[in-house]
PDB file of C-alpha atoms in Angstrom:
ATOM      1  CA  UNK A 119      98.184  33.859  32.647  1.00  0.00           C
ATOM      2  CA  UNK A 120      95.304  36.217  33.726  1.00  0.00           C
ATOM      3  CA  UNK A 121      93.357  35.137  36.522  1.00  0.00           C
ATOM      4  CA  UNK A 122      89.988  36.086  37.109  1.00  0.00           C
ATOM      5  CA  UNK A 123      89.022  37.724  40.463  1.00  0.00           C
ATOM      6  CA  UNK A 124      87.787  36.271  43.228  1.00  0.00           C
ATOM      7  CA  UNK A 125      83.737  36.950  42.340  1.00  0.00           C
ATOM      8  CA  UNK A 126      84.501  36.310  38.936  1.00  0.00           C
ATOM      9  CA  UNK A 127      85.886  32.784  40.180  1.00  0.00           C
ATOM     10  CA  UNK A 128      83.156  32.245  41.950  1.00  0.00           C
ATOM     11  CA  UNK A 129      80.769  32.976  39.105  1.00  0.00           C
ATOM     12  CA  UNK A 130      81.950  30.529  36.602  1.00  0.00           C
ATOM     13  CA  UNK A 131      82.308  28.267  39.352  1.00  0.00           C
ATOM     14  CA  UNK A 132      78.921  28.533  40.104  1.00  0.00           C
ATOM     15  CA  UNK A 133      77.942  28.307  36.589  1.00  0.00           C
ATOM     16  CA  UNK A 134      79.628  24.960  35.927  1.00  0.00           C
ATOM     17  CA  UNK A 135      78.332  23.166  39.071  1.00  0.00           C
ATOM     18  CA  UNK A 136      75.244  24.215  37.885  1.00  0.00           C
ATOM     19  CA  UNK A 137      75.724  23.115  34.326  1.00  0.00           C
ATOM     20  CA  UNK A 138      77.237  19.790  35.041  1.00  0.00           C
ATOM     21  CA  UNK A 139      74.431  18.723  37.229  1.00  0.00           C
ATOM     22  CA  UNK A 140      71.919  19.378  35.014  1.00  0.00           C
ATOM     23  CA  UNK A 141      72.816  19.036  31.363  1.00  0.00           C
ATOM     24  CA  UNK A 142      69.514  20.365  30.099  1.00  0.00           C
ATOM     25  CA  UNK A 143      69.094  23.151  32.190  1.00  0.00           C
ATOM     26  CA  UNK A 144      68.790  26.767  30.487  1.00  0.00           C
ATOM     27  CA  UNK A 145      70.708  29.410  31.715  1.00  0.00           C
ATOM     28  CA  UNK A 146      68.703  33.243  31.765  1.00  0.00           C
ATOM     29  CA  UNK A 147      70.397  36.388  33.800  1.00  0.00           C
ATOM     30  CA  UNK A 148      73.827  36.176  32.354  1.00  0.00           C
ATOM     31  CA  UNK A 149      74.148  39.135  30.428  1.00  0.00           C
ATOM     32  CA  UNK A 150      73.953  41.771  33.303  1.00  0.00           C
ATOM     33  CA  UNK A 151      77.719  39.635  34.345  1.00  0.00           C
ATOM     34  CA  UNK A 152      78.654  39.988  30.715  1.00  0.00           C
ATOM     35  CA  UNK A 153      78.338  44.066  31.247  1.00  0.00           C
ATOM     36  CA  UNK A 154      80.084  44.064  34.668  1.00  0.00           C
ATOM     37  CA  UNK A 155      83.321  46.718  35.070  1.00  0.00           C
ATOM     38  CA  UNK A 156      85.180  43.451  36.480  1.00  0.00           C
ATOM     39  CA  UNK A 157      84.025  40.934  33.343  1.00  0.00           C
ATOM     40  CA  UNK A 158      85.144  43.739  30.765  1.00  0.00           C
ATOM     41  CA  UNK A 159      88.580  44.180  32.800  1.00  0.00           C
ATOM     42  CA  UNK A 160      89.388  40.584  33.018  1.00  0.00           C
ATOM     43  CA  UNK A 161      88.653  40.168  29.122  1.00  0.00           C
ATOM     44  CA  UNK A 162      90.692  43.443  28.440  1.00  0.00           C
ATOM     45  CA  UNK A 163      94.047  41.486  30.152  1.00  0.00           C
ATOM     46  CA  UNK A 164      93.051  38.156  28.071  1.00  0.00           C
ATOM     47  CA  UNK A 165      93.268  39.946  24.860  1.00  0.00           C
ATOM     48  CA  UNK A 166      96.500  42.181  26.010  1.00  0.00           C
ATOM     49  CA  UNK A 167      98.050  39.314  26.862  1.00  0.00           C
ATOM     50  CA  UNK A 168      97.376  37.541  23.924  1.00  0.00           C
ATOM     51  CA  UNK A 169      98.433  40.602  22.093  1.00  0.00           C
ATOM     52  CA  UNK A 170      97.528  40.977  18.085  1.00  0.00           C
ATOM     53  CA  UNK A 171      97.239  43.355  15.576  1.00  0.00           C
ATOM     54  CA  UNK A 172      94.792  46.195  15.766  1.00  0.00           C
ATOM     55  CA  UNK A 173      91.568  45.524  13.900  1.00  0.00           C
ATOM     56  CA  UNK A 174      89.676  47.589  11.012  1.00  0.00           C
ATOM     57  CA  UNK A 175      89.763  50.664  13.419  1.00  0.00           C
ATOM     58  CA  UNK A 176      93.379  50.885  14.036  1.00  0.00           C
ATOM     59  CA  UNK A 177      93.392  51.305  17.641  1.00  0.00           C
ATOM     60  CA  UNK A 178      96.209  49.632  19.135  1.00  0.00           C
ATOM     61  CA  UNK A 179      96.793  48.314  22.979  1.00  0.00           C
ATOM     62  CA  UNK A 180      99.674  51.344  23.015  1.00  0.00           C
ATOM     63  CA  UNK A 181      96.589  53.691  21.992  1.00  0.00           C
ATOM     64  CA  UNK A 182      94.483  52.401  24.799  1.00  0.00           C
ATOM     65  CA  UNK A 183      97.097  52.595  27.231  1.00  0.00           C
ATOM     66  CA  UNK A 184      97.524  56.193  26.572  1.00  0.00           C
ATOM     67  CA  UNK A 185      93.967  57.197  26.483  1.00  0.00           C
ATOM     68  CA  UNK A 186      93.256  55.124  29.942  1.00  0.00           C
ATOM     69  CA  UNK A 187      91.685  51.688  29.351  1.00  0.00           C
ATOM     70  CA  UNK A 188      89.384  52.354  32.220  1.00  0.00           C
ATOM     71  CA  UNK A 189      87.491  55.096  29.753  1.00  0.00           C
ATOM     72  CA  UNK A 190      87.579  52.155  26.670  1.00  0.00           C
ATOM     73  CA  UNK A 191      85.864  49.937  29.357  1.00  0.00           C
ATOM     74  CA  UNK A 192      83.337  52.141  31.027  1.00  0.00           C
ATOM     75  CA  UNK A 193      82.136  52.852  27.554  1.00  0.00           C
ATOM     76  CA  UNK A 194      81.927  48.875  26.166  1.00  0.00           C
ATOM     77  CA  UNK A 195      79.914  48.718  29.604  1.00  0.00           C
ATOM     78  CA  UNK A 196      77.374  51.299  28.939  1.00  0.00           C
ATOM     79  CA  UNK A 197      77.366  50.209  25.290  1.00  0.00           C
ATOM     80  CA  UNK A 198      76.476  46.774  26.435  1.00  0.00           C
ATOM     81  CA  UNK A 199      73.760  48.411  29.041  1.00  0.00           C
ATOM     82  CA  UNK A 200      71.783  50.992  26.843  1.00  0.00           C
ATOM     83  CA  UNK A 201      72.136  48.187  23.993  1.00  0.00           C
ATOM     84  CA  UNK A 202      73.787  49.932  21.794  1.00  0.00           C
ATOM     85  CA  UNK A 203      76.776  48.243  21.100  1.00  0.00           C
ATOM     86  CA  UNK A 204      77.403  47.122  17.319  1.00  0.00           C
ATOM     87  CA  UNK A 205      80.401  45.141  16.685  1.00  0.00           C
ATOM     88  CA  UNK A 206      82.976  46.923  13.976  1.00  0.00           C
ATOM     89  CA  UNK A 207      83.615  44.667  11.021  1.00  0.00           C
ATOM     90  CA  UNK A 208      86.441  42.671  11.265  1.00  0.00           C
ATOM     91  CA  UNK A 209      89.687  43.462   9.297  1.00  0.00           C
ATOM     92  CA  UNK A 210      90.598  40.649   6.805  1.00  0.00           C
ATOM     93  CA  UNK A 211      94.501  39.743   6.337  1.00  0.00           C
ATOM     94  CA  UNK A 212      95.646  36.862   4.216  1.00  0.00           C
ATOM     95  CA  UNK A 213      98.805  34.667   5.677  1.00  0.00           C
ATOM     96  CA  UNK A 214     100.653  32.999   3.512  1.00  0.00           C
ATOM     97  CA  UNK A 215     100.492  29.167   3.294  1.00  0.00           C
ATOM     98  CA  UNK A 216     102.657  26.022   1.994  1.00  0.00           C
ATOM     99  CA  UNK A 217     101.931  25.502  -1.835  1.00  0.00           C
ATOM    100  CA  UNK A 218     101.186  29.155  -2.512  1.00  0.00           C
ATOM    101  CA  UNK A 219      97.650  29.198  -0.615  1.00  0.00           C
ATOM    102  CA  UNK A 220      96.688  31.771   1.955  1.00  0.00           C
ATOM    103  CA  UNK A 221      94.660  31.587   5.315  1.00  0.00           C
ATOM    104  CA  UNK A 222      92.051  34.448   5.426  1.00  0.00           C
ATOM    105  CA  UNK A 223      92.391  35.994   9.408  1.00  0.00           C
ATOM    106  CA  UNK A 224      89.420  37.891  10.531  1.00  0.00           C
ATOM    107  CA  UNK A 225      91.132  39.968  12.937  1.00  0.00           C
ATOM    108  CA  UNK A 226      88.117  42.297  15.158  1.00  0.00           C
ATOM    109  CA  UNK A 227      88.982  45.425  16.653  1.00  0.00           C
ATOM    110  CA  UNK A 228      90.353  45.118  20.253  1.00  0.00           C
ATOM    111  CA  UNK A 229      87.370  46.856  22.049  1.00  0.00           C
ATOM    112  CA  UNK A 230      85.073  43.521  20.038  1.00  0.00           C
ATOM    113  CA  UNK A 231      87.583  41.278  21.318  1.00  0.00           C
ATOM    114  CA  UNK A 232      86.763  42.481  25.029  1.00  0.00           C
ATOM    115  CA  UNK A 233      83.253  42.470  24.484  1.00  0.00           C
ATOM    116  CA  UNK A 234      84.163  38.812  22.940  1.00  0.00           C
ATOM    117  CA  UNK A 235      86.434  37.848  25.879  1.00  0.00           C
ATOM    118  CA  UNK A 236      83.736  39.041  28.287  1.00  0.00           C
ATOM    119  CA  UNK A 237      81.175  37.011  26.677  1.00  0.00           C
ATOM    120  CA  UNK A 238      83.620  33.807  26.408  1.00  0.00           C
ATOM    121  CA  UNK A 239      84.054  34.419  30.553  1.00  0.00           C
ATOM    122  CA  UNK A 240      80.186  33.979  31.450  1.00  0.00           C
ATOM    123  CA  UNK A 241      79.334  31.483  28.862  1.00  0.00           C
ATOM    124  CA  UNK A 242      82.784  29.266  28.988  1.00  0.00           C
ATOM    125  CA  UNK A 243      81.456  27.025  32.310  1.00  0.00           C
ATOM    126  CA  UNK A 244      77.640  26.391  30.745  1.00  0.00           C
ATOM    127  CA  UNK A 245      79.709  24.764  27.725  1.00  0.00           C
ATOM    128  CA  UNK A 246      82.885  22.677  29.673  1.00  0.00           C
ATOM    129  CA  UNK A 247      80.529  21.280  31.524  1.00  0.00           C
ATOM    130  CA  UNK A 248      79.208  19.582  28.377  1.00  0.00           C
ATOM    131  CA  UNK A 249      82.700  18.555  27.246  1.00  0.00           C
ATOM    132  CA  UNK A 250      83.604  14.603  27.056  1.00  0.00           C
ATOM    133  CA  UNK A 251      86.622  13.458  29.368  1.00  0.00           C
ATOM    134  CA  UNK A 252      88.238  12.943  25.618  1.00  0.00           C
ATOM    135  CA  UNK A 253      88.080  16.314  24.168  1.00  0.00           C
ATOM    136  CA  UNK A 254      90.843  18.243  24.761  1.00  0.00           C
ATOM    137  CA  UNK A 255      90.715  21.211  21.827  1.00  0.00           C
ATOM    138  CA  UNK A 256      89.470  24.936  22.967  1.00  0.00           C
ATOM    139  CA  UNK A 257      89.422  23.842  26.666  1.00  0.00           C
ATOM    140  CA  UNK A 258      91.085  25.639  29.324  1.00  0.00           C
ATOM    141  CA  UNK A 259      94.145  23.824  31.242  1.00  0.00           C
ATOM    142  CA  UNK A 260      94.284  21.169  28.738  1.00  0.00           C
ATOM    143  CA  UNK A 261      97.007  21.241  25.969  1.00  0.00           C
ATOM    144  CA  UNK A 262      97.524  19.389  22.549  1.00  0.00           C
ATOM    145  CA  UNK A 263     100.345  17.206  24.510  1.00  0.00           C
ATOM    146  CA  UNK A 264      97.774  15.962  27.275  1.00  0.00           C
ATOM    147  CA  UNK A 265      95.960  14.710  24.013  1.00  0.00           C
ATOM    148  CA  UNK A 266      98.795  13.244  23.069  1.00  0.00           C
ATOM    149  CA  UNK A 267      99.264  11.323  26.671  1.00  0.00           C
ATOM    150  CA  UNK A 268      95.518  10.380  26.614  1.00  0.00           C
ATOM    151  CA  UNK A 269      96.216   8.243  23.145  1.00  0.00           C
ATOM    152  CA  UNK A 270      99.510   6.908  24.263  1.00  0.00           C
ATOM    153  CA  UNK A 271      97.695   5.591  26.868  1.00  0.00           C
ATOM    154  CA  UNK A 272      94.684   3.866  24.845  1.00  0.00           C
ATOM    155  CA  UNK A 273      97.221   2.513  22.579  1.00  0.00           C
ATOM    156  CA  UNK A 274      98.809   0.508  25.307  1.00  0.00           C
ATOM    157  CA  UNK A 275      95.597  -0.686  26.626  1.00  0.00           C
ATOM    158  CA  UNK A 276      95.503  -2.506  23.028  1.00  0.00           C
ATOM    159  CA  UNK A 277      92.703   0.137  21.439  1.00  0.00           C
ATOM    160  CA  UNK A 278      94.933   0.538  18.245  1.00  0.00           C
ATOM    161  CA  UNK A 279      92.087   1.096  15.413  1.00  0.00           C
ATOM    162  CA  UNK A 280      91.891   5.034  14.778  1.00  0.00           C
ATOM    163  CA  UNK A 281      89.495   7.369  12.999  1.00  0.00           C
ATOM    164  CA  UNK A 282      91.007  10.916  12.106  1.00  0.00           C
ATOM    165  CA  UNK A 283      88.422  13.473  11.174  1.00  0.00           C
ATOM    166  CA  UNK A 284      89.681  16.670  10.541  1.00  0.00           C
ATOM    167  CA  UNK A 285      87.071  19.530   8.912  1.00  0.00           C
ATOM    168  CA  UNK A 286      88.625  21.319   6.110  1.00  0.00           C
ATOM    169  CA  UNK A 287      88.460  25.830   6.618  1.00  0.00           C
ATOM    170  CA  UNK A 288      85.191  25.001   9.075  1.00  0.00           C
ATOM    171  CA  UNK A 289      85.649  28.414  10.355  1.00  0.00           C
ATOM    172  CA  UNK A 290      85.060  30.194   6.404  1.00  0.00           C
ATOM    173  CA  UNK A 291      81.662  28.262   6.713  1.00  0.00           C
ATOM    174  CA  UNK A 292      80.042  28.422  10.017  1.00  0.00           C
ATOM    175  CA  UNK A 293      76.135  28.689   9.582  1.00  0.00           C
ATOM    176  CA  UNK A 294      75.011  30.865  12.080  1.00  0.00           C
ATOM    177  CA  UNK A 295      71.744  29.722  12.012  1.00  0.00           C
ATOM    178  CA  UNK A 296      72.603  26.247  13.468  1.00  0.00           C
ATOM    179  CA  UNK A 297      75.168  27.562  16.112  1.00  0.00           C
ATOM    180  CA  UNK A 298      72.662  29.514  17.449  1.00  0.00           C
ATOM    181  CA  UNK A 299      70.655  26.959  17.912  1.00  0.00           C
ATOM    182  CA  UNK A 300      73.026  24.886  19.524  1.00  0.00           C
ATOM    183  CA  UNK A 301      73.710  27.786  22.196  1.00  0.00           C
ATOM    184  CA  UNK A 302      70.119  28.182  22.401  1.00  0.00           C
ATOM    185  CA  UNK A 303      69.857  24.315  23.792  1.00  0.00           C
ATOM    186  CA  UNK A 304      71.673  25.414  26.940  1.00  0.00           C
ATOM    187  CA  UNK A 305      71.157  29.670  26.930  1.00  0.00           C
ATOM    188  CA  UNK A 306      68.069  31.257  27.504  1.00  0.00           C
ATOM    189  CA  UNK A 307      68.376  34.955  27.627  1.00  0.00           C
ATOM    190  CA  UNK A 308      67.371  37.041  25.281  1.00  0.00           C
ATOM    191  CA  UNK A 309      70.409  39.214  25.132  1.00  0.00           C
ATOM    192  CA  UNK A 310      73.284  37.395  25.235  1.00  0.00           C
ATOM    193  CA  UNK A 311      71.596  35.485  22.329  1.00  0.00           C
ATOM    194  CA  UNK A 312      71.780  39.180  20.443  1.00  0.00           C
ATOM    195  CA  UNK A 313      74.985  39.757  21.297  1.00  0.00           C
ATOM    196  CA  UNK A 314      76.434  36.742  20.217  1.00  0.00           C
ATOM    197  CA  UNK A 315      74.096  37.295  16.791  1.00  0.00           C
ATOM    198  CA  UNK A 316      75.724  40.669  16.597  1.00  0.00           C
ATOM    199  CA  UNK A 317      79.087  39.594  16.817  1.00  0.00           C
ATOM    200  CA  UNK A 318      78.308  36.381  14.183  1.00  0.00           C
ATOM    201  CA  UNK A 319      77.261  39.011  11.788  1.00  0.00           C
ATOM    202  CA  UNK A 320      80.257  41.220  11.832  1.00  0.00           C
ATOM    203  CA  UNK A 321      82.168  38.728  10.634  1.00  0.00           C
ATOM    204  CA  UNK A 322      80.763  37.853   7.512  1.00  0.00           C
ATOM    205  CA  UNK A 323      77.757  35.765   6.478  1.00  0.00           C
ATOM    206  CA  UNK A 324      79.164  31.856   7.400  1.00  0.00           C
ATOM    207  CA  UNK A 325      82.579  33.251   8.823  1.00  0.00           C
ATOM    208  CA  UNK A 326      83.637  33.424  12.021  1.00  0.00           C
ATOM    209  CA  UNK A 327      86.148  35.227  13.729  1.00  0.00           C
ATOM    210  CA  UNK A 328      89.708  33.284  13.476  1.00  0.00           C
ATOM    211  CA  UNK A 329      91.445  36.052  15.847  1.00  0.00           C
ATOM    212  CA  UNK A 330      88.501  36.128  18.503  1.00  0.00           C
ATOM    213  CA  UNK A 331      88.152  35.309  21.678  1.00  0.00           C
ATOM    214  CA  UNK A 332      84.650  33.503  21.075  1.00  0.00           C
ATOM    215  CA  UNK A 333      85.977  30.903  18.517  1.00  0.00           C
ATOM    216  CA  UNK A 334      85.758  28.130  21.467  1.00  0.00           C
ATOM    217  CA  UNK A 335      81.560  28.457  21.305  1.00  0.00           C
ATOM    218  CA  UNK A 336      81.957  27.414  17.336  1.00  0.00           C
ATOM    219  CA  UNK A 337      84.485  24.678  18.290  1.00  0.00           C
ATOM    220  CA  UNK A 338      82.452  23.350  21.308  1.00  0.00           C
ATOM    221  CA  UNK A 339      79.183  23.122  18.760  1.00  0.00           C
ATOM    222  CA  UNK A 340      81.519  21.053  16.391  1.00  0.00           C
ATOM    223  CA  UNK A 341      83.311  18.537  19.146  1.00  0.00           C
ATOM    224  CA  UNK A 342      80.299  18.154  20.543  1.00  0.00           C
ATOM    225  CA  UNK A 343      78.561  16.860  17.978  1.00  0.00           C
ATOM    226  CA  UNK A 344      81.098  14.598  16.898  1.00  0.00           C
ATOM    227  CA  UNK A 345      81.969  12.941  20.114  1.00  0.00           C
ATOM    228  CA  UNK A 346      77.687  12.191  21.104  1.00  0.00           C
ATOM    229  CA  UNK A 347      77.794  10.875  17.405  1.00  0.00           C
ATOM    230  CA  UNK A 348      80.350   8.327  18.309  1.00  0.00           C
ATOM    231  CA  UNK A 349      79.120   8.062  21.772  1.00  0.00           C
ATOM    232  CA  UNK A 350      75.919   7.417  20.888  1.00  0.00           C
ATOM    233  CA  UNK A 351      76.663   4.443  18.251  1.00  0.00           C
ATOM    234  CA  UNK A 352      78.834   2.675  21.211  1.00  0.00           C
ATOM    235  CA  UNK A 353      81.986   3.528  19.266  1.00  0.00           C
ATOM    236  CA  UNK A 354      83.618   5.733  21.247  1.00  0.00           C
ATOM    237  CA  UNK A 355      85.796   3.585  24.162  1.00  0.00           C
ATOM    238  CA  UNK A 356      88.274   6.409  24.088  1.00  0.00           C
ATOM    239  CA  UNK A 357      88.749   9.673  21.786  1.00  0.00           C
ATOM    240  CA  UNK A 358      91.297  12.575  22.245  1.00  0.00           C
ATOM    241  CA  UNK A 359      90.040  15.770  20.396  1.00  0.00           C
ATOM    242  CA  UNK A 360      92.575  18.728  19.738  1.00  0.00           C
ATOM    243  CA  UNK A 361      92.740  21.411  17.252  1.00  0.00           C
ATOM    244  CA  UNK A 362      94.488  21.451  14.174  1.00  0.00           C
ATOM    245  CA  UNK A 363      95.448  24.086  11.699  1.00  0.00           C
ATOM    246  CA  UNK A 364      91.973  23.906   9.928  1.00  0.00           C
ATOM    247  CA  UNK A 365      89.731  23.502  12.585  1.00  0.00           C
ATOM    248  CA  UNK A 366      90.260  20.390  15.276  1.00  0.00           C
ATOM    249  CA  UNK A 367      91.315  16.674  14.761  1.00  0.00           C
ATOM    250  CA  UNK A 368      89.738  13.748  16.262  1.00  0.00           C
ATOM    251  CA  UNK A 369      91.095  11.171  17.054  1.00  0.00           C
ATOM    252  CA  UNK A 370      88.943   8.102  18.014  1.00  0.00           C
ATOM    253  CA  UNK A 371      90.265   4.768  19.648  1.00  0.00           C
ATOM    254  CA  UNK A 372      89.017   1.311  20.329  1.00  0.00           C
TER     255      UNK A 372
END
């Protein structure tokens, strides 16, 4: 697991305290962290670690290796600085499925999926912070079995009635206009909002990126809205939300 350095800690520390004491504040100023050497080499490990195929470009983690990934960063960082950065389109590859369907994977190039882990880094704490104790999908340190544990556990305190809601190939139809407004609710700087536009773009009209690193921000929009919907009606005693191999299953108990 790759951890984050000490400053970078800090930062997203900072950034969640923040967040989860006041749920309607606006956060401006993060994209000059986005474009920091340290951001950029933290995301680089991520998506090494998490290994992959090359994107549309071809460039592979071997080919990055041997050209020095300190020359692949320093240029995503001035990209990011001078604004000049455009996202590559991402490569499309069909996997096949049970009954003779396929799953479309929009696979981005690895320097998009830095730029994308970079972006995931800064904004990750604004959006945790917003999570319900239920939700489990996208999160970091939580796993589909602690889901699992937080249902067992409703079900012996007797709340045995169950809605599943699972959204069919959500990621094929993402409108960009209304995530964007839901980042908007808690982001207010102008150039992360670009980016993330940028980045929404490359991958197709409603698509979004099923290989890349900022797939949580769609997912957070999503579980979000479902769990205030439930929340809201007085519903909700106790829902575990994980993801599925469309999108993410919720499960809600009482």
């Amino acid at each position: 697991m790759t951890k984050a350095s000490i400053d970078l800690q800090d930062l997203r520390r900072r950034i969640y305290v923040k967040a989860k004491a006041e749920p309607s504040w606006r956060f401006w100023g993060l994209y000059v962290h986005v474009c920091k050497m340290e951001t950029l080499r933290t995301a680089y490990e991520m998506a090494k670690e998490n290994d992959g195929a090359p994107g549309i470009d071809g460039v592979t983690f071997e080919a990055i290796e041997t050209q020095g990934v300190e020359t692949l960063l320093e240029q995503l960082r001035d990209e990011l600085i001078g604004r000049t950065y455009q996202p590559l389109p991402a490569r499309r590859q069909e996997i096949p499925k049970d009954g003779g369907k396929v799953r479309v994977l929009s696979i981005p190039a690895i320097r998009d999926r830095v730029v994308q882990g970079a972006l995931k880094l800064v904004l990750e704490p604004v959006f945790e912070a917003d999570f319900q104790p239920g939700s489990f999908g996208y999160r970091p340190k939580r796993t589909a079995h602690d889901a699992v544990k937080r249902v067992a556990e409703a079900i012996v305190q007797r709340k045995t009635r169950v809605i599943d809601v699972d959204l069919r190939a959500y990621f094929d139809n993402v409108r960009h206009d209304r995530l964007l407004a839901k980042v908007a609710q808690r982001i207010d700087d102008a150039d992360v909002m670009h980016l993330l536009k940028i980045m929404l773009k490359a991958s197709g009209k409603k698509a979004f990126h099923k290989a890349g690193s900022s797939r949580p921000c769609s997912a957070t929009s999503t579980s979000m809205r479902w769990i205030r919907c439930w929340s809201r009606r007085g519903r909700s005693r106790e829902m575990a939300s994980t993801p599925t191999s469309n999108m993410r299953g919720s499960l809600t108990i009482w």
